[in-house]
Tab-separated table of C-alpha atoms in Angstrom:
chain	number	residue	atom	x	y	z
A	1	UNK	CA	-25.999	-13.135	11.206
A	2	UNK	CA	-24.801	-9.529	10.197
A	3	UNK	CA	-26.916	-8.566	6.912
A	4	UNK	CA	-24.450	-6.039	5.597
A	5	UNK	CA	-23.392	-6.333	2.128
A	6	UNK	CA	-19.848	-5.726	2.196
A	7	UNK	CA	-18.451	-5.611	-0.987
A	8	UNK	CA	-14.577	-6.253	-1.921
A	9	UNK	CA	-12.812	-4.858	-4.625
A	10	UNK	CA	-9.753	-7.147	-5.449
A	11	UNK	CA	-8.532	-9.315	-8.076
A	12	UNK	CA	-10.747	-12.122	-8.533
A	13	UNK	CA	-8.695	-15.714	-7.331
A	14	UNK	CA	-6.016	-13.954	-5.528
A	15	UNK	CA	-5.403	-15.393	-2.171
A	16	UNK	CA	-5.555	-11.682	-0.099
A	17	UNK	CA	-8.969	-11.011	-2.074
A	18	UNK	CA	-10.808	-13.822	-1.750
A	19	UNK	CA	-9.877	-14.557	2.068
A	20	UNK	CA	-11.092	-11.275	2.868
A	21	UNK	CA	-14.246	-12.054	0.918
A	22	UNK	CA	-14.667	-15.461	2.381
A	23	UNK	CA	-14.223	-13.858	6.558
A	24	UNK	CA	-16.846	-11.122	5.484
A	25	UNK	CA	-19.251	-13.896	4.059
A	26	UNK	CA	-18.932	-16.093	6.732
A	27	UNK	CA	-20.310	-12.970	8.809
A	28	UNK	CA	-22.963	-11.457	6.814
A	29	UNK	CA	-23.919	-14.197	4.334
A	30	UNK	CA	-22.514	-12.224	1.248
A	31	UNK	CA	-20.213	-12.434	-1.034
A	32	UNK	CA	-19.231	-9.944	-3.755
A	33	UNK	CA	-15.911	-9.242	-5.752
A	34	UNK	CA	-15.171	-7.016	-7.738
A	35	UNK	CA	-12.095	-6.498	-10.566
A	36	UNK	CA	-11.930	-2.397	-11.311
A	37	UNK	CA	-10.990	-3.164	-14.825
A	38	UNK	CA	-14.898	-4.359	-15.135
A	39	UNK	CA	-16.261	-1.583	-13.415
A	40	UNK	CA	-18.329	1.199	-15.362
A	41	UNK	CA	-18.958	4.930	-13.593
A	42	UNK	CA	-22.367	5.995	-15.399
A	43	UNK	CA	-22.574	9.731	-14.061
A	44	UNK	CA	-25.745	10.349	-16.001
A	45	UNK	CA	-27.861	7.720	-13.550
A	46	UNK	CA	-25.398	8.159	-10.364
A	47	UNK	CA	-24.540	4.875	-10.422
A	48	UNK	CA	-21.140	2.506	-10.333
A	49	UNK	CA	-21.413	-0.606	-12.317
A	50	UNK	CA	-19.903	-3.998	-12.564
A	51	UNK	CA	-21.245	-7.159	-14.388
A	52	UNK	CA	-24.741	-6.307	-13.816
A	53	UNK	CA	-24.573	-5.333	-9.871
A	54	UNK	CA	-24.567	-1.499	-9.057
A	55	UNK	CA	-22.265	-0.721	-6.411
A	56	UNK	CA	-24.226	2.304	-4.854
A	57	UNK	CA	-26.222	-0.299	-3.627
A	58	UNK	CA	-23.562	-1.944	-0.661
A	59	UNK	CA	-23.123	-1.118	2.504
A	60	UNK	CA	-20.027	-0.830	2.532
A	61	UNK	CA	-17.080	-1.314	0.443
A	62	UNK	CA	-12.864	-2.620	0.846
A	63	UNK	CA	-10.429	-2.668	-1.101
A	64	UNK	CA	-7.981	-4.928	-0.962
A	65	UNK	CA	-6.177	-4.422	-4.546
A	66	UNK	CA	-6.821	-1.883	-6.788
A	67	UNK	CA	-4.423	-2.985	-9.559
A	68	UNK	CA	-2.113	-5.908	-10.034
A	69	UNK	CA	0.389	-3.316	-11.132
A	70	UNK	CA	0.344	0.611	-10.220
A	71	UNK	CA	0.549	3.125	-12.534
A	72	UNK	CA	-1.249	6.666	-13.260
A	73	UNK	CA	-4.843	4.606	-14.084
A	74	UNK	CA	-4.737	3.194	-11.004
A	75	UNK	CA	-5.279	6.562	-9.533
A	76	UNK	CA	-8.269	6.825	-11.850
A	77	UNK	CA	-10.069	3.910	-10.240
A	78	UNK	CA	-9.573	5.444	-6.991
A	79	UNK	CA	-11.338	8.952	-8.514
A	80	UNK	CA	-14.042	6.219	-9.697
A	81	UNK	CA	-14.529	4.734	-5.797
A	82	UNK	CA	-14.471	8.330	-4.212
A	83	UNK	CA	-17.802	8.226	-6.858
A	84	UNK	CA	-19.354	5.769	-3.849
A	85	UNK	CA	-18.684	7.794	-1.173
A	86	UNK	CA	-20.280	10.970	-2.919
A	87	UNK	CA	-23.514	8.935	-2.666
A	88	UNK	CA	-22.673	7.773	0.898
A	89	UNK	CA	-21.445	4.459	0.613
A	90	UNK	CA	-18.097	3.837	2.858
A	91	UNK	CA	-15.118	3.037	1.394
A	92	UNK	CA	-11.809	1.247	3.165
A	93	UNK	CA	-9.594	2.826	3.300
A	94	UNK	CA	-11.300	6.200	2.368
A	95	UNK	CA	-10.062	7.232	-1.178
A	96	UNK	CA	-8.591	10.158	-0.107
A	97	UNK	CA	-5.871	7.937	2.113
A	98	UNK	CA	-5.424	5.487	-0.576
A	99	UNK	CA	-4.789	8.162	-3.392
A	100	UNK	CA	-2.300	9.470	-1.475
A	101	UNK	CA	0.047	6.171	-1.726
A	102	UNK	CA	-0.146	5.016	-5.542
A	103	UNK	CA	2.365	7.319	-6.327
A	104	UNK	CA	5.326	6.458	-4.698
A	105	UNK	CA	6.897	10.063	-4.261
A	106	UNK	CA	3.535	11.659	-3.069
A	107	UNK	CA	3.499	8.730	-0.066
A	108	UNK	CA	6.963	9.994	0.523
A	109	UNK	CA	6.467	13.687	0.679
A	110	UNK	CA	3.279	12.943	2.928
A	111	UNK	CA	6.296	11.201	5.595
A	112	UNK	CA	8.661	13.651	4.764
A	113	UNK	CA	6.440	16.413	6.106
A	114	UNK	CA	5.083	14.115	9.217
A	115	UNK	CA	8.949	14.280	10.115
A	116	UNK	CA	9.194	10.045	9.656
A	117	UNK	CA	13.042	9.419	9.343
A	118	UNK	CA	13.471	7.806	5.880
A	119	UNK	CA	16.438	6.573	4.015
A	120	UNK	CA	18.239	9.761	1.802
A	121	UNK	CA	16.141	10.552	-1.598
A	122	UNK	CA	16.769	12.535	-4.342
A	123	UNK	CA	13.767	13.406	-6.825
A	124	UNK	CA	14.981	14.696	-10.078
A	125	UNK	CA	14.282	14.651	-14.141
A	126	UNK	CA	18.303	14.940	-15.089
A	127	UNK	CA	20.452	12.091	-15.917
A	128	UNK	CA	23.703	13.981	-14.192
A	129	UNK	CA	22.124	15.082	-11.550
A	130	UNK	CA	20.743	11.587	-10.545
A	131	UNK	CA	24.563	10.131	-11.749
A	132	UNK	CA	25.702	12.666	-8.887
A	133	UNK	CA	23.382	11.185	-6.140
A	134	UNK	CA	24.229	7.467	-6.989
A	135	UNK	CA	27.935	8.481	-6.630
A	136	UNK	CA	27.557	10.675	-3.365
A	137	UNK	CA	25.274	7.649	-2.135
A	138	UNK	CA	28.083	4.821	-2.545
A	139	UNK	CA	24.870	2.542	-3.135
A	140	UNK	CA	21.307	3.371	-4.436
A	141	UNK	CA	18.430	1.844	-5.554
A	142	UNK	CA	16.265	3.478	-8.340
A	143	UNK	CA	12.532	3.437	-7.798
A	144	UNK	CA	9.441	3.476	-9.918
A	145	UNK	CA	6.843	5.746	-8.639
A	146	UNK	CA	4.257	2.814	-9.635
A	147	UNK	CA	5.455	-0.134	-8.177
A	148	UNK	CA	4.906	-2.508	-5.553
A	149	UNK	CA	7.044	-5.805	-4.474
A	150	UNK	CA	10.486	-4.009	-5.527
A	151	UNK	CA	8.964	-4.458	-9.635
A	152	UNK	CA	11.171	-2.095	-11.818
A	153	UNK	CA	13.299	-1.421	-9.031
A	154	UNK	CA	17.620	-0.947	-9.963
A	155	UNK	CA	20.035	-1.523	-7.583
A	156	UNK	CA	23.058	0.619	-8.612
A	157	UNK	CA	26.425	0.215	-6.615
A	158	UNK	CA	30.185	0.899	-6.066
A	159	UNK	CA	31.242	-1.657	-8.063
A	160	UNK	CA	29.797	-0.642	-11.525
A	161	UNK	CA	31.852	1.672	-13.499
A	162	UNK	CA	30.672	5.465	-14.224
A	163	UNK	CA	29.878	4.411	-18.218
A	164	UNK	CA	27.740	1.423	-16.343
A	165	UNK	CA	26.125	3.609	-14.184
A	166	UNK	CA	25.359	6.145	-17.212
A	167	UNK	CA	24.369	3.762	-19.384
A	168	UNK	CA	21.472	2.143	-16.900
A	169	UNK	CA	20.452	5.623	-16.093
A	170	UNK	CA	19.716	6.007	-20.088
A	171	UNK	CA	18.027	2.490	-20.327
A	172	UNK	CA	16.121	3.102	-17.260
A	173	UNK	CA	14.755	6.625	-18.447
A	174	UNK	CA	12.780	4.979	-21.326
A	175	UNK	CA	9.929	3.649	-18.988
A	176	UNK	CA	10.475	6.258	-16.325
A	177	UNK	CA	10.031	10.112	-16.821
A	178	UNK	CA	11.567	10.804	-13.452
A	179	UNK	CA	14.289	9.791	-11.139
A	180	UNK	CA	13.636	8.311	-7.760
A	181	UNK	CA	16.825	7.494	-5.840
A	182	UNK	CA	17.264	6.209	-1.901
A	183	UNK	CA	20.349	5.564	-0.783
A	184	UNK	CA	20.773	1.215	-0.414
A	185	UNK	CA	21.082	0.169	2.950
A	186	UNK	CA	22.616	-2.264	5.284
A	187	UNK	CA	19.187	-4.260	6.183
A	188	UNK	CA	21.190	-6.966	7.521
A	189	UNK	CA	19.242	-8.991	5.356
A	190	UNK	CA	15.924	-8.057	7.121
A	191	UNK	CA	12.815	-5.399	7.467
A	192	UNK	CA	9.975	-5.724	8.761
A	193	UNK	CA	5.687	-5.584	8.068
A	194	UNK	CA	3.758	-3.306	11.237
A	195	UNK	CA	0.552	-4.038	10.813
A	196	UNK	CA	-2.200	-1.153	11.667
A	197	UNK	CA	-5.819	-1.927	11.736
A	198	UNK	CA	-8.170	1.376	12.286
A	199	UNK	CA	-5.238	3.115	13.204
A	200	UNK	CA	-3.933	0.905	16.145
A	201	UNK	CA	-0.952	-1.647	16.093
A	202	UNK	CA	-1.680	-5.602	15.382
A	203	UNK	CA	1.965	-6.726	14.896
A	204	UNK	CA	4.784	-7.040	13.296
A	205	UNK	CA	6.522	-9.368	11.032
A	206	UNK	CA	10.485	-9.694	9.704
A	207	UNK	CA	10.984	-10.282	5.921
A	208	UNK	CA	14.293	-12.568	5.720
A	209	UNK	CA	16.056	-12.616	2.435
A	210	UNK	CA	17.055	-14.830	0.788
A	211	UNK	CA	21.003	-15.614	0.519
A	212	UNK	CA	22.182	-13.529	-1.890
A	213	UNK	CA	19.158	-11.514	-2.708
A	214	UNK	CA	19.310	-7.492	-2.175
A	215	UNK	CA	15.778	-7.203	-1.304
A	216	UNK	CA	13.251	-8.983	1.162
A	217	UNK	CA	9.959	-9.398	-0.704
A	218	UNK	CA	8.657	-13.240	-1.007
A	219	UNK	CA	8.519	-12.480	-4.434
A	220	UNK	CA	12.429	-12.981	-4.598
A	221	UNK	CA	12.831	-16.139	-2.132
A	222	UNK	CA	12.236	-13.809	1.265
A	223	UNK	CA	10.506	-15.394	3.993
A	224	UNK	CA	8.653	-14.231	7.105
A	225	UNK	CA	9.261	-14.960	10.879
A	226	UNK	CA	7.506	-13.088	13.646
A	227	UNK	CA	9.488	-9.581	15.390
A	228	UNK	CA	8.598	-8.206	18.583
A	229	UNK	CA	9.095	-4.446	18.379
A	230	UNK	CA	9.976	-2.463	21.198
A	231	UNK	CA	7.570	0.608	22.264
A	232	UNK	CA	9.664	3.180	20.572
A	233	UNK	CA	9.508	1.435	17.178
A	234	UNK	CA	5.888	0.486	17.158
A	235	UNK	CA	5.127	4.242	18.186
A	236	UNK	CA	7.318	5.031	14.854
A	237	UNK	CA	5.317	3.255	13.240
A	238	UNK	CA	1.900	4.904	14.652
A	239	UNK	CA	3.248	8.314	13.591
A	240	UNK	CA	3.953	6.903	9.987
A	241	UNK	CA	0.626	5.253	9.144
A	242	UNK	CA	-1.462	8.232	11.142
A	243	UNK	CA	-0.041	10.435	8.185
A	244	UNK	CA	-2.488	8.531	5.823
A	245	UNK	CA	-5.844	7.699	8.216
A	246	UNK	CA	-5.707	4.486	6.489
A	247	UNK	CA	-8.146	2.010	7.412
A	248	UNK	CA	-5.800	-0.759	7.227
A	249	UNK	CA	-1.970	-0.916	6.303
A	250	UNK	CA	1.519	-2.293	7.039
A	251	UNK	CA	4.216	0.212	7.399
A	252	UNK	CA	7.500	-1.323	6.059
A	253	UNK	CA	10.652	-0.362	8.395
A	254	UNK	CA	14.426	-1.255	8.193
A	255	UNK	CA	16.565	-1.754	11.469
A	256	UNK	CA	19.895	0.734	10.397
A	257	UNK	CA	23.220	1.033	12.246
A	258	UNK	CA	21.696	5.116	12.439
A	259	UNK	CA	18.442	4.009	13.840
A	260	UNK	CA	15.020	2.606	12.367
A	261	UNK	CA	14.290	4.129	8.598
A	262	UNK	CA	10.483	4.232	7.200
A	263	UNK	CA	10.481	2.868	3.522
A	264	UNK	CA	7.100	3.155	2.976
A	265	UNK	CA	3.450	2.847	3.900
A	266	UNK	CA	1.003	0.353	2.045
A	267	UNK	CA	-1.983	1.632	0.538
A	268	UNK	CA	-3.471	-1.562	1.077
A	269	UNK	CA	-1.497	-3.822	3.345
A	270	UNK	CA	-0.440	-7.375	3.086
A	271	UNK	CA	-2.056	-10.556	5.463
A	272	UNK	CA	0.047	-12.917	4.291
A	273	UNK	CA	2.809	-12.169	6.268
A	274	UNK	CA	1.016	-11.533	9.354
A	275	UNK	CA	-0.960	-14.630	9.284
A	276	UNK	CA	2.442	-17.075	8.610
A	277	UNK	CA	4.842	-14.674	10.429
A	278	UNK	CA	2.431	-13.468	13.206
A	279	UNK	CA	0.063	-16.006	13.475
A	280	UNK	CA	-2.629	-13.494	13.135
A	281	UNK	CA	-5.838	-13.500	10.773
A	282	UNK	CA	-5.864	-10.408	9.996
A	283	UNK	CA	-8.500	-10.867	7.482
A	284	UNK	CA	-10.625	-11.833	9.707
A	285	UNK	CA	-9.388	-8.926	12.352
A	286	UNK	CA	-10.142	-6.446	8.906
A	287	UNK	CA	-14.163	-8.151	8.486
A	288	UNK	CA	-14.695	-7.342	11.774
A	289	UNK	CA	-13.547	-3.702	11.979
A	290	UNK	CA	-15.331	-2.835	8.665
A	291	UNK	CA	-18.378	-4.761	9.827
A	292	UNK	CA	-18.814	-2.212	13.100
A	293	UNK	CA	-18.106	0.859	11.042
A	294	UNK	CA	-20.764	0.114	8.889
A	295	UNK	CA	-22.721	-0.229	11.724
A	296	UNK	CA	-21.430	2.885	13.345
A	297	UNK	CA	-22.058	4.908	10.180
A	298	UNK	CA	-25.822	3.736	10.381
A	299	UNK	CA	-26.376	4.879	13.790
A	300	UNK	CA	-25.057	7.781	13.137
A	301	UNK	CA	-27.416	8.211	10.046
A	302	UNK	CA	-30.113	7.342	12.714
A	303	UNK	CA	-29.473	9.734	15.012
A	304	UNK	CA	-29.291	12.246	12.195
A	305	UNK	CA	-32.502	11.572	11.055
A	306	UNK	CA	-33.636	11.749	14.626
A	307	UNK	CA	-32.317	14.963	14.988
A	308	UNK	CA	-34.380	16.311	11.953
């Protein structure tokens, strides 16, 4: 059996977490989770706490959820993990990857410059300005820059009245300091999950939506069937997540009457929907990549001490 400890940061009882914790256990014989909101950096003895276990001490660390919600802490926790591998402990995805995707407009400049073709987006802090781009868009969708699973996200449309349109702008500028607008698409009802692992394609997977619903996510009645992409989409796809060197992910992509459209790219990534979509464990495809770069990074640590 592989002795690594392999530790997971997640949140404790959560299906994604604790499968990912069960296929590394079954492998190494250990089991550790850990919930950032319990976790104490103490910079004076170079050490990362939580509930009694220091985290310097692994071999090797995922994260599978950072937060249940984003927002600006969550970017703090990441500052916290990048603490780990200071000291030389890995981290997946590296925190310098995953800090780049908590806040939804940095992911999206990170595309933007990687030329990824994305739906149109306006970024600005005025109310008539944003007014002007729902109005030139037809459709548009309003988008927290900490969210996940379409949370806090406003679909505005042709059919509400300019007062309407003001007057959710106004509501809507209480919890959010800046405007985030894409243009709303015809998805057909349908996007789809590509799943990376290390950088190289695992599959893909269609969210369905529910009748009715304007987005895809499970979390408002969506479903998932399996998609088999063509080479030109999954190398779309390759070119999105290689912007980020993520150690795992799931780019999310919408089939338009223009051509394929990058929404995002997941800090994290999602198994769910390539386990009932796919067919695929990729939990247990995840263990075992993390498992042999651990075991990379120790050879290499050999051979460096070799070399000395």
């Amino acid at each position: 059996m592989n002795k690594s400890r392999i530790g997971v940061v997640g949140i404790p009882g959560k299906w994604s977490t604790e499968v990912l914790a069960d296929r590394l256990e079954a492998q190494t014989g250990f089991r550790a989770v850990f919930d950032m909101k319990d976790v104490e950096l103490r910079l004076d003895s170079n050490k990362l706490m939580c509930n009694g276990f220091d985290l310097t001490q692994l071999d090797g660390l995922v994260v599978k959820k950072i937060s249940e919600i984003y927002a600006p802490g969550t970017e703090d926790r990441i500052h916290m993990l990048a603490h780990l591998e200071a000291v030389g402990v890995p981290v997946f995805s590296p925190t310098q990857s995953m800090s780049k995707l908590i806040n939804r407009l940095s992911g999206t400049l990170v595309l933007q410059q990687g030329g990824i073709p994305m739906p149109k987006t306006r970024v600005t802090e005025c109310s008539q300005r944003a007014f002007d781009a729902i109005r030139e868009f037809g459709s548009a969708i309003l988008k927290p820059l900490y969210s996940t699973k379409a949370r806090g996200m406003l679909i505005l449309g042709q059919k509400d009245s300019d007062e309407e349109v003001k007057s959710q702008l106004e509501e809507y500028r209480q919890t959010n300091s800046i405007f985030y607008i894409q243009q709303a698409l015809d998805l057909k009802g349908r996007d789809l999950g590509m799943v990376f692992l290390g950088g190289e394609y695992l599959c893909t997977y269609a969210r369905v939506a529910e009748a009715g619903a304007w987005n895809t996510t499970i979390q408002s009645g969506g479903r998932y069937e399996l998609f088999e992409p063509g080479a030109e989409l999954i190398e779309l796809g390759h070119r999105a997540q290689a912007c980020f060197n993520l150690s795992f992910t799931t780019v999310d992509i919408a089939l338009t009457d223009e051509g394929p459209v990058v929404f995002e790219v997941s800090a994290f990534g999602g198994f769910k929907g390539a386990l009932d979509g796919c067919g695929v464990d990729a939990a247990s495809a995840y263990a075992n990549y993390i498992l042999a770069e651990v075991a990379n990074c120790r050879e290499s640590d050999r051979g460096a001490v070799n070399d000395h």
